[in-house]
PDB file of C-alpha atoms in Angstrom:
ATOM      1  CA  UNK A  14      12.729  -7.452  16.265  1.00 41.00           C
ATOM      2  CA  UNK A  15      15.977  -9.342  16.167  1.00 42.00           C
ATOM      3  CA  UNK A  16      19.323  -7.616  16.404  1.00 48.00           C
ATOM      4  CA  UNK A  17      19.435  -7.728  12.598  1.00 74.00           C
ATOM      5  CA  UNK A  18      16.128  -5.881  12.242  1.00 86.00           C
ATOM      6  CA  UNK A  19      15.720  -2.239  13.194  1.00 93.00           C
ATOM      7  CA  UNK A  20      13.543   0.656  12.021  1.00 94.00           C
ATOM      8  CA  UNK A  21      14.779   2.224   8.802  1.00 95.00           C
ATOM      9  CA  UNK A  22      16.115   5.769   8.987  1.00 95.00           C
ATOM     10  CA  UNK A  23      15.000   7.687   5.890  1.00 97.00           C
ATOM     11  CA  UNK A  24      16.583  11.064   5.151  1.00 96.00           C
ATOM     12  CA  UNK A  25      14.400  14.139   5.480  1.00 93.00           C
ATOM     13  CA  UNK A  26      13.819  16.995   3.070  1.00 93.00           C
ATOM     14  CA  UNK A  27      14.844  15.028  -0.024  1.00 95.00           C
ATOM     15  CA  UNK A  28      11.495  14.452  -1.756  1.00 96.00           C
ATOM     16  CA  UNK A  29      10.342  11.200  -3.274  1.00 97.00           C
ATOM     17  CA  UNK A  30      13.347  10.905  -5.576  1.00 96.00           C
ATOM     18  CA  UNK A  31      15.751  11.208  -2.652  1.00 97.00           C
ATOM     19  CA  UNK A  32      13.774   8.722  -0.577  1.00 98.00           C
ATOM     20  CA  UNK A  33      13.740   6.223  -3.441  1.00 97.00           C
ATOM     21  CA  UNK A  34      17.501   6.540  -3.851  1.00 97.00           C
ATOM     22  CA  UNK A  35      18.102   6.086  -0.123  1.00 97.00           C
ATOM     23  CA  UNK A  36      15.721   3.117   0.131  1.00 97.00           C
ATOM     24  CA  UNK A  37      17.684   1.295  -2.568  1.00 97.00           C
ATOM     25  CA  UNK A  38      20.388   0.662   0.025  1.00 96.00           C
ATOM     26  CA  UNK A  39      18.083  -0.183   2.936  1.00 97.00           C
ATOM     27  CA  UNK A  40      19.332  -2.964   5.218  1.00 96.00           C
ATOM     28  CA  UNK A  41      16.844  -2.463   8.058  1.00 96.00           C
ATOM     29  CA  UNK A  42      15.682  -6.086   7.899  1.00 96.00           C
ATOM     30  CA  UNK A  43      17.015  -9.285   6.398  1.00 96.00           C
ATOM     31  CA  UNK A  44      14.625  -9.292   3.439  1.00 96.00           C
ATOM     32  CA  UNK A  45      17.006  -7.199   1.336  1.00 96.00           C
ATOM     33  CA  UNK A  46      19.471 -10.053   0.909  1.00 95.00           C
ATOM     34  CA  UNK A  47      17.430 -12.654  -1.036  1.00 95.00           C
ATOM     35  CA  UNK A  48      15.373  -9.996  -2.853  1.00 96.00           C
ATOM     36  CA  UNK A  49      16.494  -8.637  -6.202  1.00 96.00           C
ATOM     37  CA  UNK A  50      16.074  -5.014  -5.175  1.00 97.00           C
ATOM     38  CA  UNK A  51      14.085  -2.518  -3.136  1.00 97.00           C
ATOM     39  CA  UNK A  52      10.702  -1.729  -4.669  1.00 97.00           C
ATOM     40  CA  UNK A  53       9.771   1.814  -3.690  1.00 98.00           C
ATOM     41  CA  UNK A  54       6.515   3.635  -4.372  1.00 97.00           C
ATOM     42  CA  UNK A  55       5.666   5.201  -7.722  1.00 97.00           C
ATOM     43  CA  UNK A  56       3.595   8.227  -8.625  1.00 97.00           C
ATOM     44  CA  UNK A  57       3.697  12.023  -8.635  1.00 96.00           C
ATOM     45  CA  UNK A  58       4.348  14.118  -5.541  1.00 95.00           C
ATOM     46  CA  UNK A  59       1.037  15.829  -6.350  1.00 96.00           C
ATOM     47  CA  UNK A  60      -0.888  12.550  -5.908  1.00 97.00           C
ATOM     48  CA  UNK A  61      -4.129  12.986  -3.968  1.00 97.00           C
ATOM     49  CA  UNK A  62      -4.611   9.328  -3.090  1.00 98.00           C
ATOM     50  CA  UNK A  63      -2.052   6.767  -1.905  1.00 98.00           C
ATOM     51  CA  UNK A  64      -2.656   3.043  -2.359  1.00 98.00           C
ATOM     52  CA  UNK A  65      -0.776   0.869   0.134  1.00 98.00           C
ATOM     53  CA  UNK A  66      -0.397  -2.850  -0.472  1.00 96.00           C
ATOM     54  CA  UNK A  67       1.417  -5.563   1.434  1.00 96.00           C
ATOM     55  CA  UNK A  68       4.733  -6.085  -0.346  1.00 96.00           C
ATOM     56  CA  UNK A  69       6.078  -6.388  -3.889  1.00 96.00           C
ATOM     57  CA  UNK A  70       5.479  -9.643  -5.713  1.00 94.00           C
ATOM     58  CA  UNK A  71       7.719 -11.596  -8.046  1.00 94.00           C
ATOM     59  CA  UNK A  72       7.179  -9.314 -11.065  1.00 93.00           C
ATOM     60  CA  UNK A  73       7.693  -6.193  -8.972  1.00 95.00           C
ATOM     61  CA  UNK A  74      10.863  -7.575  -7.404  1.00 96.00           C
ATOM     62  CA  UNK A  75      12.344  -8.242 -10.835  1.00 95.00           C
ATOM     63  CA  UNK A  76      11.391  -4.877 -12.383  1.00 96.00           C
ATOM     64  CA  UNK A  77      11.838  -2.667  -9.313  1.00 96.00           C
ATOM     65  CA  UNK A  78       8.383  -1.094  -9.753  1.00 96.00           C
ATOM     66  CA  UNK A  79       5.243  -1.637  -7.644  1.00 96.00           C
ATOM     67  CA  UNK A  80       2.017  -3.086  -9.028  1.00 95.00           C
ATOM     68  CA  UNK A  81       3.330  -4.009 -12.468  1.00 93.00           C
ATOM     69  CA  UNK A  82       2.182  -7.650 -12.404  1.00 89.00           C
ATOM     70  CA  UNK A  83      -1.329  -9.049 -12.926  1.00 92.00           C
ATOM     71  CA  UNK A  84      -2.606  -7.482  -9.695  1.00 93.00           C
ATOM     72  CA  UNK A  85      -1.329  -4.087 -10.789  1.00 94.00           C
ATOM     73  CA  UNK A  86      -3.034  -4.351 -14.164  1.00 95.00           C
ATOM     74  CA  UNK A  87      -6.294  -5.281 -12.466  1.00 97.00           C
ATOM     75  CA  UNK A  88      -5.933  -2.324 -10.085  1.00 97.00           C
ATOM     76  CA  UNK A  89      -5.422   0.072 -12.997  1.00 96.00           C
ATOM     77  CA  UNK A  90      -8.539  -1.317 -14.671  1.00 97.00           C
ATOM     78  CA  UNK A  91     -10.567  -0.920 -11.473  1.00 98.00           C
ATOM     79  CA  UNK A  92      -9.331   2.647 -10.946  1.00 97.00           C
ATOM     80  CA  UNK A  93     -10.409   3.650 -14.430  1.00 97.00           C
ATOM     81  CA  UNK A  94     -13.813   2.014 -13.974  1.00 97.00           C
ATOM     82  CA  UNK A  95     -14.263   3.737 -10.601  1.00 98.00           C
ATOM     83  CA  UNK A  96     -13.438   7.130 -12.089  1.00 97.00           C
ATOM     84  CA  UNK A  97     -10.096   7.754 -10.368  1.00 97.00           C
ATOM     85  CA  UNK A  98      -7.538   9.600 -12.490  1.00 95.00           C
ATOM     86  CA  UNK A  99      -4.327   7.559 -12.538  1.00 93.00           C
ATOM     87  CA  UNK A 100      -2.408  10.851 -12.416  1.00 93.00           C
ATOM     88  CA  UNK A 101      -3.828  11.405  -8.916  1.00 95.00           C
ATOM     89  CA  UNK A 102      -2.601   8.028  -7.644  1.00 97.00           C
ATOM     90  CA  UNK A 103       0.582   6.938  -5.878  1.00 98.00           C
ATOM     91  CA  UNK A 104       1.119   3.226  -5.261  1.00 98.00           C
ATOM     92  CA  UNK A 105       3.402   1.711  -2.658  1.00 98.00           C
ATOM     93  CA  UNK A 106       3.688  -1.168  -0.201  1.00 97.00           C
ATOM     94  CA  UNK A 107       3.964  -1.579   3.546  1.00 97.00           C
ATOM     95  CA  UNK A 108       7.176  -3.574   3.015  1.00 97.00           C
ATOM     96  CA  UNK A 109       9.560  -2.677   0.193  1.00 98.00           C
ATOM     97  CA  UNK A 110      11.237  -6.060  -0.336  1.00 97.00           C
ATOM     98  CA  UNK A 111       9.744  -9.304  -1.646  1.00 97.00           C
ATOM     99  CA  UNK A 112       9.553 -12.028   0.996  1.00 96.00           C
ATOM    100  CA  UNK A 113       9.419 -15.465  -0.567  1.00 96.00           C
ATOM    101  CA  UNK A 114      10.213 -19.139  -0.217  1.00 94.00           C
ATOM    102  CA  UNK A 115      12.314 -20.425  -3.102  1.00 92.00           C
ATOM    103  CA  UNK A 116      11.317 -23.633  -4.883  1.00 93.00           C
ATOM    104  CA  UNK A 117      12.850 -25.296  -7.954  1.00 91.00           C
ATOM    105  CA  UNK A 118      10.194 -23.801 -10.243  1.00 91.00           C
ATOM    106  CA  UNK A 119       9.272 -20.446  -8.709  1.00 92.00           C
ATOM    107  CA  UNK A 120       9.444 -18.172  -5.707  1.00 94.00           C
ATOM    108  CA  UNK A 121       6.463 -18.610  -3.378  1.00 93.00           C
ATOM    109  CA  UNK A 122       5.083 -15.475  -1.732  1.00 92.00           C
ATOM    110  CA  UNK A 123       5.296 -15.307   2.056  1.00 94.00           C
ATOM    111  CA  UNK A 124       3.523 -12.604   4.026  1.00 93.00           C
ATOM    112  CA  UNK A 125       5.860 -10.223   5.849  1.00 94.00           C
ATOM    113  CA  UNK A 126       6.165 -10.557   9.617  1.00 94.00           C
ATOM    114  CA  UNK A 127       5.532  -7.884  12.225  1.00 94.00           C
ATOM    115  CA  UNK A 128       9.278  -7.284  12.408  1.00 96.00           C
ATOM    116  CA  UNK A 129       9.418  -6.516   8.686  1.00 96.00           C
ATOM    117  CA  UNK A 130       6.454  -4.135   8.888  1.00 96.00           C
ATOM    118  CA  UNK A 131       8.067  -2.327  11.832  1.00 95.00           C
ATOM    119  CA  UNK A 132      11.442  -2.076  10.121  1.00 97.00           C
ATOM    120  CA  UNK A 133       9.911  -0.667   6.935  1.00 97.00           C
ATOM    121  CA  UNK A 134       7.304   1.611   8.541  1.00 96.00           C
ATOM    122  CA  UNK A 135       9.563   4.729   8.507  1.00 97.00           C
ATOM    123  CA  UNK A 136       9.775   4.572   4.698  1.00 97.00           C
ATOM    124  CA  UNK A 137       5.979   4.569   4.433  1.00 97.00           C
ATOM    125  CA  UNK A 138       5.713   7.443   6.894  1.00 96.00           C
ATOM    126  CA  UNK A 139       8.319   9.377   4.897  1.00 97.00           C
ATOM    127  CA  UNK A 140       6.248   8.883   1.741  1.00 97.00           C
ATOM    128  CA  UNK A 141       3.147  10.181   3.536  1.00 96.00           C
ATOM    129  CA  UNK A 142       5.081  13.203   4.815  1.00 95.00           C
ATOM    130  CA  UNK A 143       6.017  14.223   1.272  1.00 96.00           C
ATOM    131  CA  UNK A 144       2.683  13.403  -0.357  1.00 96.00           C
ATOM    132  CA  UNK A 145       0.230  14.666   2.294  1.00 95.00           C
ATOM    133  CA  UNK A 146      -2.545  12.665   0.573  1.00 96.00           C
ATOM    134  CA  UNK A 147      -6.233  13.355   0.875  1.00 96.00           C
ATOM    135  CA  UNK A 148      -7.071   9.642   0.960  1.00 97.00           C
ATOM    136  CA  UNK A 149      -5.056   6.561   1.910  1.00 98.00           C
ATOM    137  CA  UNK A 150      -6.369   3.258   0.538  1.00 98.00           C
ATOM    138  CA  UNK A 151      -5.261   0.075   2.286  1.00 98.00           C
ATOM    139  CA  UNK A 152      -5.193  -2.787  -0.196  1.00 98.00           C
ATOM    140  CA  UNK A 153      -5.675  -5.990   1.760  1.00 96.00           C
ATOM    141  CA  UNK A 154      -5.571  -7.067   5.374  1.00 95.00           C
ATOM    142  CA  UNK A 155      -1.859  -6.575   6.044  1.00 94.00           C
ATOM    143  CA  UNK A 156      -1.937  -2.882   5.135  1.00 96.00           C
ATOM    144  CA  UNK A 157      -5.268  -2.334   6.907  1.00 96.00           C
ATOM    145  CA  UNK A 158      -4.089  -3.946  10.141  1.00 93.00           C
ATOM    146  CA  UNK A 159      -0.844  -1.963  10.029  1.00 92.00           C
ATOM    147  CA  UNK A 160      -2.391   1.435   9.298  1.00 95.00           C
ATOM    148  CA  UNK A 161      -5.892   1.280  10.781  1.00 93.00           C
ATOM    149  CA  UNK A 162      -6.102  -1.310  13.561  1.00 92.00           C
ATOM    150  CA  UNK A 163      -4.782  -4.807  14.311  1.00 92.00           C
ATOM    151  CA  UNK A 164      -8.404  -5.881  14.748  1.00 93.00           C
ATOM    152  CA  UNK A 165      -9.523  -4.560  11.350  1.00 93.00           C
ATOM    153  CA  UNK A 166     -11.401  -7.066   9.195  1.00 94.00           C
ATOM    154  CA  UNK A 167     -11.572  -6.481   5.446  1.00 93.00           C
ATOM    155  CA  UNK A 168     -14.617  -8.715   5.044  1.00 91.00           C
ATOM    156  CA  UNK A 169     -16.552  -6.695   7.605  1.00 93.00           C
ATOM    157  CA  UNK A 170     -15.241  -3.142   7.320  1.00 93.00           C
ATOM    158  CA  UNK A 171     -14.170  -2.648   3.698  1.00 96.00           C
ATOM    159  CA  UNK A 172     -15.433   0.406   1.862  1.00 96.00           C
ATOM    160  CA  UNK A 173     -15.864   2.512   5.004  1.00 95.00           C
ATOM    161  CA  UNK A 174     -14.294   5.965   4.818  1.00 96.00           C
ATOM    162  CA  UNK A 175     -12.756   7.007   8.130  1.00 95.00           C
ATOM    163  CA  UNK A 176     -10.941  10.146   9.287  1.00 95.00           C
ATOM    164  CA  UNK A 177      -7.263   9.413   9.789  1.00 93.00           C
ATOM    165  CA  UNK A 178      -4.238  11.242  11.108  1.00 90.00           C
ATOM    166  CA  UNK A 179      -1.088  11.094   9.022  1.00 84.00           C
ATOM    167  CA  UNK A 180       1.865   9.880  11.119  1.00 78.00           C
ATOM    168  CA  UNK A 181       3.772  12.790  12.607  1.00 63.00           C
ATOM    169  CA  UNK A 182       0.910  15.299  12.308  1.00 63.00           C
ATOM    170  CA  UNK A 183      -1.567  16.647  14.812  1.00 57.00           C
ATOM    171  CA  UNK A 184      -5.084  15.135  14.777  1.00 56.00           C
ATOM    172  CA  UNK A 185      -7.792  17.256  13.189  1.00 53.00           C
ATOM    173  CA  UNK A 186     -10.272  18.488  15.819  1.00 57.00           C
ATOM    174  CA  UNK A 187     -13.558  16.581  15.746  1.00 56.00           C
ATOM    175  CA  UNK A 188     -15.432  19.773  14.918  1.00 52.00           C
ATOM    176  CA  UNK A 189     -13.468  19.993  11.659  1.00 51.00           C
ATOM    177  CA  UNK A 190     -13.825  16.347  10.667  1.00 51.00           C
ATOM    178  CA  UNK A 191     -16.168  16.713   7.739  1.00 52.00           C
ATOM    179  CA  UNK A 192     -15.752  15.821   4.100  1.00 49.00           C
ATOM    180  CA  UNK A 193     -15.360  19.484   3.133  1.00 49.00           C
ATOM    181  CA  UNK A 194     -12.272  19.987   5.285  1.00 47.00           C
ATOM    182  CA  UNK A 195      -9.340  20.128   2.840  1.00 50.00           C
ATOM    183  CA  UNK A 196      -6.776  19.349   5.556  1.00 64.00           C
ATOM    184  CA  UNK A 197      -8.479  16.129   6.636  1.00 85.00           C
ATOM    185  CA  UNK A 198      -6.953  12.849   5.537  1.00 94.00           C
ATOM    186  CA  UNK A 199      -9.244   9.871   5.093  1.00 97.00           C
ATOM    187  CA  UNK A 200      -8.454   6.177   5.137  1.00 97.00           C
ATOM    188  CA  UNK A 201     -10.385   3.317   3.587  1.00 97.00           C
ATOM    189  CA  UNK A 202      -9.612  -0.369   3.115  1.00 98.00           C
ATOM    190  CA  UNK A 203     -10.565  -2.727   0.337  1.00 98.00           C
ATOM    191  CA  UNK A 204      -9.598  -6.087  -1.070  1.00 97.00           C
ATOM    192  CA  UNK A 205      -6.128  -6.454  -2.531  1.00 96.00           C
ATOM    193  CA  UNK A 206      -6.328  -6.979  -6.303  1.00 96.00           C
ATOM    194  CA  UNK A 207      -4.317 -10.199  -5.944  1.00 95.00           C
ATOM    195  CA  UNK A 208      -7.115 -11.594  -3.758  1.00 96.00           C
ATOM    196  CA  UNK A 209      -9.568 -10.877  -6.567  1.00 97.00           C
ATOM    197  CA  UNK A 210      -7.343 -12.821  -8.950  1.00 96.00           C
ATOM    198  CA  UNK A 211      -7.227 -15.748  -6.523  1.00 95.00           C
ATOM    199  CA  UNK A 212     -11.020 -15.881  -6.272  1.00 96.00           C
ATOM    200  CA  UNK A 213     -12.528 -18.937  -8.042  1.00 96.00           C
ATOM    201  CA  UNK A 214     -13.877 -18.187 -11.501  1.00 95.00           C
ATOM    202  CA  UNK A 215     -17.523 -18.258 -10.458  1.00 96.00           C
ATOM    203  CA  UNK A 216     -16.984 -15.535  -7.852  1.00 96.00           C
ATOM    204  CA  UNK A 217     -14.274 -13.419  -9.464  1.00 97.00           C
ATOM    205  CA  UNK A 218     -16.562 -10.927 -11.195  1.00 97.00           C
ATOM    206  CA  UNK A 219     -18.425 -10.252  -7.945  1.00 97.00           C
ATOM    207  CA  UNK A 220     -15.122  -9.754  -6.117  1.00 97.00           C
ATOM    208  CA  UNK A 221     -13.946  -7.338  -8.792  1.00 98.00           C
ATOM    209  CA  UNK A 222     -17.246  -5.429  -8.695  1.00 97.00           C
ATOM    210  CA  UNK A 223     -16.919  -5.098  -4.907  1.00 97.00           C
ATOM    211  CA  UNK A 224     -13.421  -3.633  -5.349  1.00 97.00           C
ATOM    212  CA  UNK A 225     -14.720  -1.095  -7.866  1.00 98.00           C
ATOM    213  CA  UNK A 226     -17.591  -0.182  -5.540  1.00 98.00           C
ATOM    214  CA  UNK A 227     -15.126   0.580  -2.735  1.00 98.00           C
ATOM    215  CA  UNK A 228     -12.943   2.626  -5.077  1.00 98.00           C
ATOM    216  CA  UNK A 229     -15.965   4.670  -6.156  1.00 98.00           C
ATOM    217  CA  UNK A 230     -16.199   5.840  -2.537  1.00 97.00           C
ATOM    218  CA  UNK A 231     -12.653   7.180  -2.971  1.00 97.00           C
ATOM    219  CA  UNK A 232     -13.557   8.816  -6.289  1.00 97.00           C
ATOM    220  CA  UNK A 233     -16.512  10.582  -4.666  1.00 96.00           C
ATOM    221  CA  UNK A 234     -14.263  11.866  -1.884  1.00 95.00           C
ATOM    222  CA  UNK A 235     -11.765  13.252  -4.395  1.00 94.00           C
ATOM    223  CA  UNK A 236     -14.442  14.888  -6.545  1.00 91.00           C
TER     224      UNK A 236
END
């Protein structure tokens, strides 16, 4: 990272509300300056499943809330169809500021760089520490590569439930890694809803159905 980018330093013991307040003033990377505001995660501290996307989009940047644009509406629809209670869900992003290229008509999304993911990672870890989720769902390749493996491929490995260790906690012994272990966290990756929306009309329904199928794996795990 450049001298302007450094890992964020979230406060501890303040809960989600305290983290959200602290993140509003985050200057860990340069993305804060052109963005409208920090977009922190949303959902109850009792959430059982955390959905992690890439970064806020234009709508999210303007409102200050994650997943409120078209992709968010599609995600809500898919969650309901998959049988996941929205009250069990917390939604957030790997990077909390919108990275974009301005044009005369609109702001064009740009994927965050490794330096932005590294700078913002402590906020995500702080969210996990408070939530202690049963399942973490990576929405899209950026989140999957950051949380699972740099070599992870959504097209090949989506929908696969894998045991996962929350950052800052001890791994669960292999003997205890079964779906009945309440202290085990699982991770799964699926397509980002925005990718479904970008799919050509003739393939969009199939892409949406594949997303719902992956989310049903999550619903079964939470049952």
